[in-house]
Amino acid sequence: MTRATAFIPARAGSKGLPGKNKKDFAGKPLVQWSIDQAKASKLFDKIIVSSDDPDIIALADKCGVIPHERHPELATDESIVDEVIFDFFVRPENKCKYICQLNPTSPLRTPEDIVTMYKFIKMKKYFSVVSVKWSDFIGWVGQASNKGPICSYNIDKRPNRQTRKDYFLENGAIYWVKYDVLIAYGNMIGNPERVKLYEMPLERSLEIDTPFDFYIAEKAYEYTSMGLTN
């Protein structure tokens, strides 16, 4: 049985930044960063690139990884990535022990991030491992009908930045899950009580969804390439 499989979801469509997954980022298509990082980790028996874009399918083949032509109904703006992943891995021929989702929109992750998270997913106590970024969250949640948004803190004791609790937000870069957990729960998380959070620094947590995101990621790449990070 295959031990570890990397799954890179890279559909053609994108409202925020059309064609983003094949857009050139620092000298190569955005999706190729995920392919190269997966290879560099030396963890995977299989690397899958799932797309409905012929150019991305061809790129995957050129890079020596496995292209997966996604069904049109799983390549819409409403499609949920977990459903795409489940549809692929529920087939007996794709069974493995561990699954790693690498989103093309996070080119600044490193192979070392992938490897470190792999060490956690091998532990029995964890169902999944999720990459996150730190956030000093203080804000308002949604809109509660006609009553206005919900405040996340006591307005009589509005906290200073230094005294706020730590919050962690998923940065979308890396998800590891045990195969049996994906099949049982139908998603990449499983039981939230059995999740390990892996914190990544903000400069490696950038996620590209808009032209502005792309610009910031390019600047962050230049910044990290110059060795200016801690």
PDB file of N, CA and C in Angstrom, residues 117 120-131 174-179 181-182 187-198:
ATOM      1  N   MET A 117       5.318  18.521   9.742  1.00  0.00           N
ATOM      2  CA  MET A 117       3.926  18.137   9.961  1.00  0.00           C
ATOM      3  C   MET A 117       3.729  16.633   9.782  1.00  0.00           C
ATOM      4  N   PHE A 120       4.169  14.692  12.920  1.00  0.00           N
ATOM      5  CA  PHE A 120       3.020  14.720  13.827  1.00  0.00           C
ATOM      6  C   PHE A 120       1.915  13.765  13.376  1.00  0.00           C
ATOM      7  N   ILE A 121       1.648  13.705  12.075  1.00  0.00           N
ATOM      8  CA  ILE A 121       0.537  12.866  11.605  1.00  0.00           C
ATOM      9  C   ILE A 121       0.815  11.387  11.863  1.00  0.00           C
ATOM     10  N   LYS A 122       2.069  11.028  12.008  1.00  0.00           N
ATOM     11  CA  LYS A 122       2.413   9.633  12.294  1.00  0.00           C
ATOM     12  C   LYS A 122       2.103   9.239  13.739  1.00  0.00           C
ATOM     13  N   MET A 123       1.874  10.239  14.592  1.00  0.00           N
ATOM     14  CA  MET A 123       1.538   9.950  15.986  1.00  0.00           C
ATOM     15  C   MET A 123       0.088   9.476  16.091  1.00  0.00           C
ATOM     16  N   LYS A 124      -0.146   8.477  16.910  1.00  0.00           N
ATOM     17  CA  LYS A 124      -1.481   7.882  17.029  1.00  0.00           C
ATOM     18  C   LYS A 124      -2.530   8.870  17.525  1.00  0.00           C
ATOM     19  N   LYS A 125      -2.119   9.826  18.369  1.00  0.00           N
ATOM     20  CA  LYS A 125      -3.109  10.708  18.994  1.00  0.00           C
ATOM     21  C   LYS A 125      -3.703  11.739  18.043  1.00  0.00           C
ATOM     22  N   TYR A 126      -3.085  11.929  16.869  1.00  0.00           N
ATOM     23  CA  TYR A 126      -3.592  12.938  15.946  1.00  0.00           C
ATOM     24  C   TYR A 126      -4.304  12.305  14.752  1.00  0.00           C
ATOM     25  N   PHE A 127      -5.489  12.829  14.459  1.00  0.00           N
ATOM     26  CA  PHE A 127      -6.223  12.436  13.256  1.00  0.00           C
ATOM     27  C   PHE A 127      -5.737  13.238  12.050  1.00  0.00           C
ATOM     28  N   SER A 128      -5.382  14.498  12.313  1.00  0.00           N
ATOM     29  CA  SER A 128      -4.973  15.396  11.233  1.00  0.00           C
ATOM     30  C   SER A 128      -4.027  16.455  11.781  1.00  0.00           C
ATOM     31  N   VAL A 129      -3.314  17.108  10.864  1.00  0.00           N
ATOM     32  CA  VAL A 129      -2.413  18.206  11.215  1.00  0.00           C
ATOM     33  C   VAL A 129      -2.702  19.350  10.249  1.00  0.00           C
ATOM     34  N   VAL A 130      -2.909  20.543  10.790  1.00  0.00           N
ATOM     35  CA  VAL A 130      -3.331  21.693   9.986  1.00  0.00           C
ATOM     36  C   VAL A 130      -2.353  22.848  10.181  1.00  0.00           C
ATOM     37  N   SER A 131      -1.891  23.436   9.088  1.00  0.00           N
ATOM     38  CA  SER A 131      -1.009  24.601   9.198  1.00  0.00           C
ATOM     39  C   SER A 131      -1.837  25.848   9.499  1.00  0.00           C
ATOM     40  N   ILE A 174      -1.000  23.724   4.172  1.00  0.00           N
ATOM     41  CA  ILE A 174      -0.749  22.290   4.293  1.00  0.00           C
ATOM     42  C   ILE A 174      -1.795  21.642   5.198  1.00  0.00           C
ATOM     43  N   TYR A 175      -2.326  20.523   4.734  1.00  0.00           N
ATOM     44  CA  TYR A 175      -3.203  19.693   5.555  1.00  0.00           C
ATOM     45  C   TYR A 175      -2.728  18.244   5.449  1.00  0.00           C
ATOM     46  N   TRP A 176      -2.510  17.617   6.575  1.00  0.00           N
ATOM     47  CA  TRP A 176      -2.224  16.180   6.621  1.00  0.00           C
ATOM     48  C   TRP A 176      -3.397  15.478   7.294  1.00  0.00           C
ATOM     49  N   VAL A 177      -3.773  14.317   6.784  1.00  0.00           N
ATOM     50  CA  VAL A 177      -4.824  13.530   7.426  1.00  0.00           C
ATOM     51  C   VAL A 177      -4.534  12.049   7.221  1.00  0.00           C
ATOM     52  N   LYS A 178      -4.921  11.244   8.183  1.00  0.00           N
ATOM     53  CA  LYS A 178      -4.827   9.800   8.016  1.00  0.00           C
ATOM     54  C   LYS A 178      -5.909   9.350   7.036  1.00  0.00           C
ATOM     55  N   TYR A 179      -5.574   8.408   6.187  1.00  0.00           N
ATOM     56  CA  TYR A 179      -6.502   7.943   5.155  1.00  0.00           C
ATOM     57  C   TYR A 179      -7.830   7.482   5.762  1.00  0.00           C
ATOM     58  N   VAL A 181      -9.261   8.339   8.423  1.00  0.00           N
ATOM     59  CA  VAL A 181     -10.028   9.473   8.948  1.00  0.00           C
ATOM     60  C   VAL A 181     -10.785  10.165   7.818  1.00  0.00           C
ATOM     61  N   LEU A 182     -10.107  10.385   6.695  1.00  0.00           N
ATOM     62  CA  LEU A 182     -10.778  10.999   5.543  1.00  0.00           C
ATOM     63  C   LEU A 182     -11.976  10.167   5.114  1.00  0.00           C
ATOM     64  N   ASN A 187     -13.800  14.443   5.311  1.00  0.00           N
ATOM     65  CA  ASN A 187     -13.109  15.731   5.231  1.00  0.00           C
ATOM     66  C   ASN A 187     -11.675  15.579   5.723  1.00  0.00           C
ATOM     67  N   MET A 188     -10.905  16.661   5.625  1.00  0.00           N
ATOM     68  CA  MET A 188      -9.476  16.627   5.944  1.00  0.00           C
ATOM     69  C   MET A 188      -9.171  16.904   7.420  1.00  0.00           C
ATOM     70  N   ILE A 189     -10.203  17.048   8.241  1.00  0.00           N
ATOM     71  CA  ILE A 189     -10.003  17.377   9.647  1.00  0.00           C
ATOM     72  C   ILE A 189     -10.333  16.196  10.558  1.00  0.00           C
ATOM     73  N   GLY A 190     -11.510  15.615  10.377  1.00  0.00           N
ATOM     74  CA  GLY A 190     -11.939  14.544  11.266  1.00  0.00           C
ATOM     75  C   GLY A 190     -12.459  15.104  12.571  1.00  0.00           C
ATOM     76  N   ASN A 191     -12.026  14.561  13.678  1.00  0.00           N
ATOM     77  CA  ASN A 191     -12.440  15.015  15.003  1.00  0.00           C
ATOM     78  C   ASN A 191     -11.595  16.220  15.421  1.00  0.00           C
ATOM     79  N   PRO A 192     -12.211  17.402  15.629  1.00  0.00           N
ATOM     80  CA  PRO A 192     -11.441  18.599  16.001  1.00  0.00           C
ATOM     81  C   PRO A 192     -10.612  18.424  17.270  1.00  0.00           C
ATOM     82  N   GLU A 193     -11.020  17.509  18.139  1.00  0.00           N
ATOM     83  CA  GLU A 193     -10.278  17.279  19.377  1.00  0.00           C
ATOM     84  C   GLU A 193      -8.996  16.488  19.148  1.00  0.00           C
ATOM     85  N   ARG A 194      -8.837  15.965  17.926  1.00  0.00           N
ATOM     86  CA  ARG A 194      -7.654  15.158  17.613  1.00  0.00           C
ATOM     87  C   ARG A 194      -6.802  15.822  16.532  1.00  0.00           C
ATOM     88  N   VAL A 195      -6.891  17.148  16.461  1.00  0.00           N
ATOM     89  CA  VAL A 195      -6.145  17.912  15.456  1.00  0.00           C
ATOM     90  C   VAL A 195      -4.897  18.529  16.087  1.00  0.00           C
ATOM     91  N   LYS A 196      -3.797  18.477  15.371  1.00  0.00           N
ATOM     92  CA  LYS A 196      -2.577  19.171  15.769  1.00  0.00           C
ATOM     93  C   LYS A 196      -2.433  20.422  14.917  1.00  0.00           C
ATOM     94  N   LEU A 197      -2.280  21.579  15.560  1.00  0.00           N
ATOM     95  CA  LEU A 197      -2.057  22.824  14.833  1.00  0.00           C
ATOM     96  C   LEU A 197      -0.558  23.056  14.682  1.00  0.00           C
ATOM     97  N   TYR A 198      -0.153  23.372  13.466  1.00  0.00           N
ATOM     98  CA  TYR A 198       1.259  23.647  13.182  1.00  0.00           C
ATOM     99  C   TYR A 198       1.377  25.105  12.776  1.00  0.00           C
TER     100      TYR A 198
END
